[in-house]
Short mmCIF file of C-alpha atoms and ligand atoms in Angstrom, two decimals:
data_model
loop_
_atom_site.label_atom_id
_atom_site.label_comp_id
_atom_site.label_asym_id
_atom_site.label_seq_id
_atom_site.Cartn_x
_atom_site.Cartn_y
_atom_site.Cartn_z
CA MET A 803 -4.79 -15.40 -20.40
CA LEU A 804 -1.53 -14.02 -19.02
CA GLN A 805 1.49 -15.76 -20.52
CA LEU A 806 3.59 -16.72 -17.49
CA GLY A 807 7.35 -17.10 -17.22
CA ILE A 808 9.09 -18.61 -14.19
CA ILE A 809 12.53 -17.95 -12.69
CA GLY A 810 13.63 -20.56 -10.12
CA THR A 811 12.79 -24.24 -10.18
CA SER A 812 12.20 -25.21 -6.56
CA PHE A 813 8.94 -26.44 -5.01
CA ILE A 814 7.48 -22.96 -4.53
CA SER A 815 7.45 -22.33 -8.29
CA HIS A 816 5.42 -25.52 -8.74
CA GLU A 817 3.04 -24.26 -6.04
CA PHE A 818 2.61 -20.91 -7.78
CA ILE A 819 1.87 -22.70 -11.05
CA LYS A 820 -0.83 -24.73 -9.26
CA ALA A 821 -2.42 -21.54 -7.89
CA ALA A 822 -2.10 -19.79 -11.26
CA LYS A 823 -3.86 -22.70 -12.92
CA LEU A 824 -6.66 -22.69 -10.33
CA SER A 825 -7.21 -18.97 -10.98
CA GLN A 826 -7.74 -19.71 -14.71
CA LYS A 827 -5.94 -16.47 -15.52
CA TYR A 828 -2.47 -17.67 -16.50
CA SER A 829 -0.92 -19.98 -19.03
CA LEU A 830 2.59 -21.31 -18.31
CA ARG A 831 4.80 -20.26 -21.20
CA ALA A 832 8.49 -20.28 -20.30
CA VAL A 833 10.94 -21.32 -17.59
CA TYR A 834 14.41 -19.98 -16.85
CA SER A 835 16.93 -22.10 -14.98
CA ARG A 836 20.69 -21.99 -14.62
CA THR A 837 20.89 -25.48 -16.03
CA LEU A 838 19.12 -27.32 -18.81
CA THR A 839 18.80 -30.42 -16.62
CA SER A 840 16.82 -28.70 -13.87
CA ALA A 841 14.71 -26.78 -16.43
CA GLU A 842 13.82 -30.06 -18.19
CA ARG A 843 13.04 -31.76 -14.88
CA PHE A 844 10.89 -28.80 -13.83
CA VAL A 845 8.70 -28.73 -16.95
CA GLN A 846 8.33 -32.49 -17.41
CA ASN A 847 4.71 -32.55 -16.19
CA TYR A 848 3.55 -29.36 -17.89
CA GLY A 849 3.64 -30.30 -21.58
CA PRO A 850 5.60 -28.31 -24.17
CA ILE A 851 7.00 -25.30 -22.28
CA ALA A 852 9.89 -23.20 -23.61
CA ILE A 853 13.00 -23.50 -21.45
CA TYR A 854 15.92 -21.08 -21.25
CA THR A 855 19.29 -20.96 -19.57
CA GLU A 856 20.05 -17.44 -20.88
CA MET A 857 18.16 -14.66 -19.09
CA VAL A 858 18.22 -12.33 -22.12
CA GLU A 859 16.60 -14.94 -24.36
CA PHE A 860 14.07 -15.86 -21.66
CA LEU A 861 13.04 -12.21 -21.25
CA SER A 862 12.84 -11.63 -25.01
CA SER A 863 10.37 -14.49 -25.33
CA ASP A 864 6.67 -13.94 -25.78
CA MET A 865 5.26 -13.66 -22.26
CA ASP A 866 3.46 -11.06 -20.15
CA ILE A 867 4.51 -11.71 -16.59
CA VAL A 868 7.51 -13.18 -14.79
CA TYR A 869 7.32 -14.92 -11.39
CA ILE A 870 10.68 -14.72 -9.59
CA ALA A 871 11.40 -17.38 -6.97
CA SER A 872 15.18 -17.33 -6.67
CA PRO A 873 17.28 -16.70 -3.52
CA ASN A 874 16.35 -13.34 -1.97
CA SER A 875 19.38 -11.26 -2.88
CA LEU A 876 18.97 -12.08 -6.59
CA HIS A 877 15.39 -10.75 -6.78
CA PHE A 878 16.31 -7.09 -7.25
CA ASN A 879 18.51 -7.47 -10.33
CA GLN A 880 16.29 -10.13 -11.89
CA ALA A 881 13.22 -7.93 -11.39
CA LYS A 882 15.07 -4.95 -12.85
CA VAL A 883 15.96 -6.72 -16.09
CA ALA A 884 12.44 -8.15 -16.38
CA ILE A 885 10.90 -4.68 -15.99
CA LEU A 886 13.36 -3.26 -18.54
CA ALA A 887 12.13 -6.00 -20.89
CA ARG A 888 8.58 -4.65 -20.21
CA LYS A 889 7.25 -7.67 -18.36
CA HIS A 890 5.00 -7.46 -15.33
CA VAL A 891 6.84 -8.89 -12.35
CA ILE A 892 5.80 -10.96 -9.34
CA ILE A 893 8.66 -11.30 -6.85
CA GLU A 894 8.56 -13.88 -4.09
CA LYS A 895 8.76 -12.47 -0.60
CA PRO A 896 10.97 -10.81 0.54
CA ALA A 897 11.00 -8.98 -2.81
CA VAL A 898 14.12 -7.02 -1.88
CA SER A 899 16.89 -7.03 0.73
CA ARG A 900 16.87 -3.25 1.39
CA PRO A 901 13.97 -0.74 1.31
CA GLU A 902 15.51 1.57 -1.28
CA GLU A 903 15.57 -1.33 -3.77
CA TRP A 904 11.78 -1.54 -3.54
CA GLN A 905 11.46 2.20 -4.24
CA GLU A 906 13.72 1.84 -7.26
CA LEU A 907 11.66 -1.04 -8.65
CA VAL A 908 8.38 0.85 -8.10
CA LYS A 909 9.78 3.82 -10.04
CA LEU A 910 11.18 1.63 -12.82
CA ALA A 911 7.89 -0.28 -13.18
CA GLU A 912 5.97 2.98 -13.42
CA GLU A 913 8.37 4.32 -16.07
CA HIS A 914 8.05 1.13 -18.11
CA GLN A 915 4.29 0.86 -17.62
CA VAL A 916 4.31 -2.58 -16.08
CA TYR A 917 2.99 -3.85 -12.77
CA LEU A 918 5.18 -4.87 -9.85
CA PHE A 919 4.00 -7.29 -7.18
CA GLU A 920 5.48 -8.85 -4.07
CA ALA A 921 4.15 -12.38 -3.56
CA ALA A 922 3.26 -11.79 0.09
CA ARG A 923 0.54 -14.40 0.08
CA ASN A 924 -0.97 -13.67 3.50
CA TYR A 925 -1.43 -9.97 2.70
CA HIS A 926 -3.89 -10.91 -0.05
CA GLU A 927 -6.02 -13.27 2.03
CA LYS A 928 -9.65 -12.10 2.14
CA ALA A 929 -9.84 -13.03 5.84
CA TRP A 930 -8.14 -9.74 6.78
CA GLU A 931 -11.04 -7.65 5.46
CA LYS A 932 -13.47 -9.45 7.77
CA ILE A 933 -11.05 -9.26 10.70
CA ALA A 934 -10.44 -5.53 10.16
CA ALA A 935 -14.20 -4.89 9.92
CA PHE A 936 -14.77 -6.86 13.15
CA LEU A 937 -12.12 -4.84 15.00
CA LYS A 938 -13.21 -1.48 13.60
CA ASN A 939 -15.12 -0.14 16.63
CA GLN A 940 -12.89 -1.69 19.30
CA THR A 941 -9.91 -0.16 21.06
CA LEU A 942 -6.76 -2.11 20.27
CA LEU A 943 -4.64 -3.04 23.28
CA GLY A 944 -2.05 -5.38 21.75
CA ALA A 945 -1.37 -8.42 19.58
CA HIS A 946 0.86 -11.48 19.49
CA PHE A 947 1.79 -12.95 16.09
CA THR A 948 3.98 -16.02 15.54
CA TYR A 949 5.35 -17.82 12.52
CA ALA A 950 8.14 -20.32 13.18
CA LYS A 951 8.76 -23.53 11.29
CA TYR A 952 11.69 -25.97 11.47
CA SER A 953 13.43 -25.67 8.13
CA SER A 954 14.09 -28.62 5.83
CA LYS A 955 17.54 -26.99 5.40
CA MET A 956 18.44 -27.32 9.12
CA PRO A 957 20.20 -30.70 8.70
CA ALA A 958 22.47 -29.20 6.03
CA LEU A 959 23.20 -26.21 8.26
CA LEU A 960 23.96 -28.50 11.21
CA ALA A 961 26.25 -30.54 8.95
CA GLY A 962 28.36 -27.43 8.36
CA GLN A 963 26.94 -26.32 5.00
CA GLU A 964 25.46 -22.91 4.31
CA PRO A 965 22.08 -23.28 2.55
CA ASN A 966 20.90 -20.09 0.76
CA VAL A 967 18.23 -19.49 3.36
CA PHE A 968 20.87 -19.17 6.10
CA SER A 969 23.33 -17.20 4.01
CA ALA A 970 24.28 -13.52 4.32
CA LYS A 971 25.17 -13.57 0.62
CA TYR A 972 21.59 -14.49 -0.29
CA ALA A 973 19.87 -12.29 2.35
CA GLY A 974 18.54 -15.25 4.32
CA GLY A 975 17.38 -15.77 7.89
CA ALA A 976 14.21 -16.31 9.89
CA LEU A 977 13.08 -12.69 9.80
CA MET A 978 13.34 -12.36 6.01
CA ASP A 979 11.90 -15.82 5.33
CA LEU A 980 9.08 -16.17 7.90
CA GLY A 981 9.13 -13.04 10.07
CA ILE A 982 7.90 -11.12 7.05
CA TYR A 983 4.46 -12.78 7.46
CA PRO A 984 3.70 -11.34 10.93
CA ILE A 985 5.07 -7.98 9.75
CA TYR A 986 2.73 -8.04 6.74
CA ALA A 987 -0.20 -9.02 9.01
CA ALA A 988 0.55 -6.15 11.41
CA ILE A 989 0.92 -3.59 8.61
CA LYS A 990 -2.24 -4.86 6.89
CA LEU A 991 -4.28 -4.46 10.09
CA PHE A 992 -2.60 -1.58 11.89
CA GLY A 993 -0.48 0.34 9.33
CA ALA A 994 3.04 1.69 9.87
CA PRO A 995 4.58 1.05 13.29
CA LEU A 996 6.17 3.94 15.15
CA GLU A 997 9.11 1.81 16.29
CA ALA A 998 10.43 -1.68 15.56
CA HIS A 999 12.76 -3.85 17.67
CA TYR A 1000 14.10 -7.38 17.22
CA GLN A 1001 16.43 -9.68 19.16
CA ALA A 1002 17.57 -12.96 17.70
CA GLN A 1003 19.65 -16.08 18.07
CA GLN A 1004 22.23 -15.55 15.33
CA LEU A 1005 24.80 -17.56 13.38
CA PRO A 1006 28.41 -16.33 13.16
CA ASN A 1007 27.50 -14.74 9.79
CA SER A 1008 24.89 -12.64 11.71
CA ILE A 1009 21.92 -14.45 10.12
CA ASP A 1010 19.05 -15.12 12.54
CA LEU A 1011 17.82 -18.62 13.36
CA ASN A 1012 14.93 -17.43 15.52
CA GLY A 1013 13.95 -14.28 17.30
CA ALA A 1014 11.30 -12.14 18.93
CA GLY A 1015 10.40 -8.55 18.25
CA GLN A 1016 8.09 -5.72 18.99
CA LEU A 1017 6.29 -3.19 16.80
CA THR A 1018 5.07 -0.09 18.63
CA TYR A 1019 1.78 1.53 17.63
CA PRO A 1020 0.03 4.47 19.27
CA GLY A 1021 -1.42 2.96 22.46
CA PHE A 1022 -0.41 -0.67 21.90
CA GLN A 1023 2.36 -3.10 20.92
CA VAL A 1024 2.50 -6.03 18.53
CA HIS A 1025 4.86 -8.76 19.75
CA PHE A 1026 6.02 -11.25 17.18
CA GLN A 1027 8.10 -14.39 17.11
CA THR A 1028 9.71 -16.16 14.20
CA GLY A 1029 12.17 -18.97 13.65
CA LYS A 1030 13.59 -21.59 11.34
CA ASN A 1031 15.21 -23.85 13.92
CA ILE A 1032 12.03 -24.21 16.01
CA ASN A 1033 8.38 -25.06 15.44
CA SER A 1034 5.66 -22.92 16.97
CA PHE A 1035 2.05 -24.03 17.21
CA LEU A 1036 0.77 -20.87 18.90
CA PRO A 1037 -2.28 -19.17 17.49
CA ALA A 1038 -2.27 -15.42 16.87
CA GLU A 1039 -4.08 -13.18 19.35
CA ILE A 1040 -5.37 -9.62 19.11
CA TYR A 1041 -6.38 -7.94 22.38
CA THR A 1042 -9.04 -5.22 22.54
CA ASN A 1043 -11.07 -3.41 25.20
CA GLN A 1044 -13.88 -5.91 24.54
CA GLY A 1045 -12.00 -9.23 24.51
CA THR A 1046 -9.50 -11.38 22.59
CA LEU A 1047 -9.59 -12.42 18.96
CA SER A 1048 -7.73 -15.71 18.31
CA LEU A 1049 -6.65 -16.63 14.78
CA ASN A 1050 -5.32 -20.08 13.93
CA SER A 1051 -2.37 -18.34 12.24
CA ILE A 1052 -1.31 -15.12 10.51
CA GLU A 1053 -1.06 -16.97 7.20
CA GLU A 1054 -3.65 -19.36 5.78
CA VAL A 1055 -6.08 -17.75 8.22
CA GLY A 1056 -8.96 -20.22 8.47
CA SER A 1057 -10.44 -19.57 11.89
CA ALA A 1058 -11.10 -16.41 13.90
CA ILE A 1059 -12.80 -16.73 17.30
CA PHE A 1060 -13.54 -13.78 19.56
CA LYS A 1061 -13.90 -14.35 23.29
CA ASP A 1062 -15.43 -11.34 25.06
CA LEU A 1063 -14.59 -10.25 28.60
CA ASP A 1064 -17.41 -12.47 29.96
CA GLY A 1065 -16.01 -15.50 28.15
CA GLN A 1066 -18.72 -15.59 25.46
CA GLU A 1067 -17.39 -16.86 22.12
CA LYS A 1068 -18.26 -15.62 18.66
CA GLU A 1069 -16.82 -16.99 15.42
CA ILE A 1070 -16.09 -14.77 12.42
CA PRO A 1071 -16.99 -16.92 9.40
CA LEU A 1072 -14.04 -17.19 7.01
CA GLU A 1073 -13.73 -18.90 3.65
CA PRO A 1074 -10.05 -19.70 3.03
CA ALA A 1075 -9.06 -20.34 -0.58
CA SER A 1076 -8.36 -23.87 -1.79
CA HIS A 1077 -4.65 -23.03 -2.26
CA PRO A 1078 -2.58 -20.62 -0.11
CA MET A 1079 -1.32 -18.74 -3.20
CA LEU A 1080 -4.65 -18.55 -5.03
CA GLU A 1081 -5.87 -15.22 -3.66
CA GLU A 1082 -2.63 -13.47 -4.56
CA ALA A 1083 -2.61 -15.05 -8.03
CA ARG A 1084 -6.17 -13.77 -8.60
CA TYR A 1085 -5.22 -10.34 -7.28
CA PHE A 1086 -2.21 -9.97 -9.63
CA ALA A 1087 -4.40 -10.84 -12.62
CA ARG A 1088 -7.17 -8.46 -11.50
CA VAL A 1089 -4.72 -5.57 -11.27
CA ILE A 1090 -3.31 -6.30 -14.73
CA GLU A 1091 -6.87 -6.37 -16.08
CA GLY A 1092 -7.15 -2.80 -14.73
CA LYS A 1093 -9.72 -3.72 -12.08
CA ASP A 1094 -7.95 -2.80 -8.85
CA PRO A 1095 -5.94 0.44 -9.17
CA ALA A 1096 -6.55 1.54 -5.55
CA ASP A 1097 -5.64 -1.87 -4.13
CA TYR A 1098 -2.49 -1.86 -6.24
CA GLN A 1099 -1.27 1.45 -4.81
CA GLU A 1100 -2.13 0.22 -1.31
CA ALA A 1101 -0.14 -2.99 -1.82
CA LEU A 1102 2.89 -1.05 -3.13
CA THR A 1103 2.77 1.18 -0.05
CA ALA A 1104 2.32 -1.77 2.30
CA ALA A 1105 5.34 -3.48 0.72
CA SER A 1106 7.36 -0.32 1.15
CA LEU A 1107 6.43 -0.14 4.86
CA VAL A 1108 7.20 -3.83 5.30
CA HIS A 1109 10.67 -3.43 3.80
CA GLN A 1110 11.40 -0.33 5.88
CA THR A 1111 10.30 -2.26 8.98
CA LEU A 1112 12.29 -5.39 8.12
CA PHE A 1113 15.33 -3.21 7.62
CA LYS A 1114 14.89 -1.48 11.00
CA LEU A 1115 14.45 -4.89 12.67
CA ARG A 1116 17.57 -6.39 11.20
CA GLN A 1117 19.57 -3.24 11.95
CA ASP A 1118 18.35 -3.49 15.54
CA ALA A 1119 19.51 -7.11 15.80
CA GLY A 1120 22.75 -6.52 13.85
CA ILE A 1121 21.84 -8.77 10.89
CA HIS A 1122 23.99 -7.84 7.92
CA PHE A 1123 23.82 -9.02 4.31
CA GLU A 1124 26.74 -9.10 1.92
CA GLY A 1125 25.19 -6.40 -0.28
CA ASP A 1126 24.81 -3.95 2.63
CA THR A 1127 27.01 -0.85 2.52
CA ASP A 1128 28.62 0.76 5.60
CA ASP A 1129 25.66 3.18 5.65
CA HIS A 1130 23.26 0.26 6.01
CA LYS A 1131 25.22 -1.03 9.00
CA ARG A 1132 24.93 2.21 11.02
N1 LIG B 1666 5.43 -17.88 -0.69
C1 LIG B 1666 5.88 -18.93 -0.05
O1 LIG B 1666 5.14 -19.63 0.64
C2 LIG B 1666 7.33 -19.28 -0.19
C3 LIG B 1666 7.77 -20.55 0.21
C4 LIG B 1666 9.10 -20.86 0.01
C5 LIG B 1666 9.98 -19.94 -0.54
N2 LIG B 1666 9.52 -18.71 -0.88
C6 LIG B 1666 10.43 -17.72 -1.47
O2 LIG B 1666 10.83 -18.21 -2.74
C7 LIG B 1666 12.18 -17.82 -3.01
C8 LIG B 1666 12.98 -19.06 -3.33
O3 LIG B 1666 13.09 -19.84 -2.15
P1 LIG B 1666 13.69 -21.32 -2.19
O4 LIG B 1666 13.77 -21.80 -0.82
O5 LIG B 1666 13.00 -22.10 -3.24
O6 LIG B 1666 15.18 -20.96 -2.68
P2 LIG B 1666 16.32 -21.87 -3.29
O7 LIG B 1666 15.88 -23.30 -3.28
O8 LIG B 1666 17.58 -21.52 -2.61
O9 LIG B 1666 16.42 -21.36 -4.79
C9 LIG B 1666 15.30 -21.30 -5.65
C10 LIG B 1666 15.76 -21.48 -7.09
O10 LIG B 1666 16.68 -20.46 -7.43
C11 LIG B 1666 17.75 -21.00 -8.19
N3 LIG B 1666 19.00 -20.83 -7.43
C12 LIG B 1666 19.37 -21.48 -6.30
N4 LIG B 1666 20.59 -21.08 -5.90
C13 LIG B 1666 20.98 -20.16 -6.78
C14 LIG B 1666 22.16 -19.38 -6.90
N5 LIG B 1666 23.16 -19.49 -6.04
N6 LIG B 1666 22.23 -18.52 -7.94
C15 LIG B 1666 21.22 -18.41 -8.84
N7 LIG B 1666 20.08 -19.13 -8.77
C16 LIG B 1666 19.97 -19.98 -7.75
C17 LIG B 1666 17.47 -22.49 -8.38
O11 LIG B 1666 16.86 -22.66 -9.65
P3 LIG B 1666 17.75 -23.19 -10.89
O12 LIG B 1666 18.71 -24.20 -10.34
O13 LIG B 1666 16.73 -23.79 -11.77
O14 LIG B 1666 18.42 -22.00 -11.48
C18 LIG B 1666 16.48 -22.81 -7.30
O15 LIG B 1666 15.55 -23.78 -7.66
C19 LIG B 1666 12.67 -17.09 -1.77
O16 LIG B 1666 12.57 -15.71 -1.98
C20 LIG B 1666 11.72 -17.54 -0.68
O17 LIG B 1666 11.55 -16.57 0.35
C21 LIG B 1666 8.21 -18.39 -0.74
#
């Protein structure tokens, strides 16, 4: 059993604990919060769990792996100190705000002989293997991926507040929060794009509310749409020389139906997990057990490509975070 520590006490940490429990590979050990009150509230249904309000004490405690689900711009420094304390680290997506931070964490994790993971839950869904195998002998002609969901933080934004997810200080915005899912799906299926462009509806602080972009691959384009002030119910589509593959979504992929050029339909049978974070939780544990070294390297590289692409996209749209230097803004 991996002894699990948690940073961040919002709903997503509860969800990860549910998935971790379902995987039967983790035991919740410790929780860090800025305040005792929210730490106590967070652990109230989990039995006797150690709680900490001091990061140093939390990281010195007896645990193997830390799950970080704090606002985006805090991930990098929190992951760094956790790695220095020789803990394996799972960082919620987006793991970093700038691509060089990911490279630094990869190097640090290697030096300290711990594993580093980005919790990009859709990347670890088994559905992609079947979809990639289905597409293998077809010529790709394009794709359209969408992930847009009206945020529960919109009312606060409209009331004049600045929730973390819309803040330049905390590296927020639609692209970083939800756009990362279509980018992960594209990189999982098609690899590194040659070019990346993004246009967005932006707040005065430059943070994007919704937007549409394009990833260029040799011979085809992936168009994507994301947003936090709109809802989209569009399926995902992949176009080939033989027909169109429709997916219900690019995350929690539960249905994949191919319609050939004559209109004949064929379903790819998929078996989605019982919880959207279960497959990633199983994967992290498998890697730590030493069972998936090749997959691990592949996931590190995919994350690196994703962060390079996200950076190009936000540069293209003129989305700037408080931690960006003048070099980042060029
Ligand atoms: N995989 C998924 O499906 C999924 C879904 C939602 C979110 N996420 C990711 O999870 C992360 C957290 O998202 P969220 O919406 O839960 O964020 P959030 O509510 O803004 O913050 C998460 C936690 O971080 C701590 N925190 C909040 N503001 C802080 C501040 N100013 N300084 C230091 N700590 C602060 C709080 O815990 P304490 O008060 O206990 O310190 C809070 O519970 C993000 O990276 C997001 O992208 C992933």
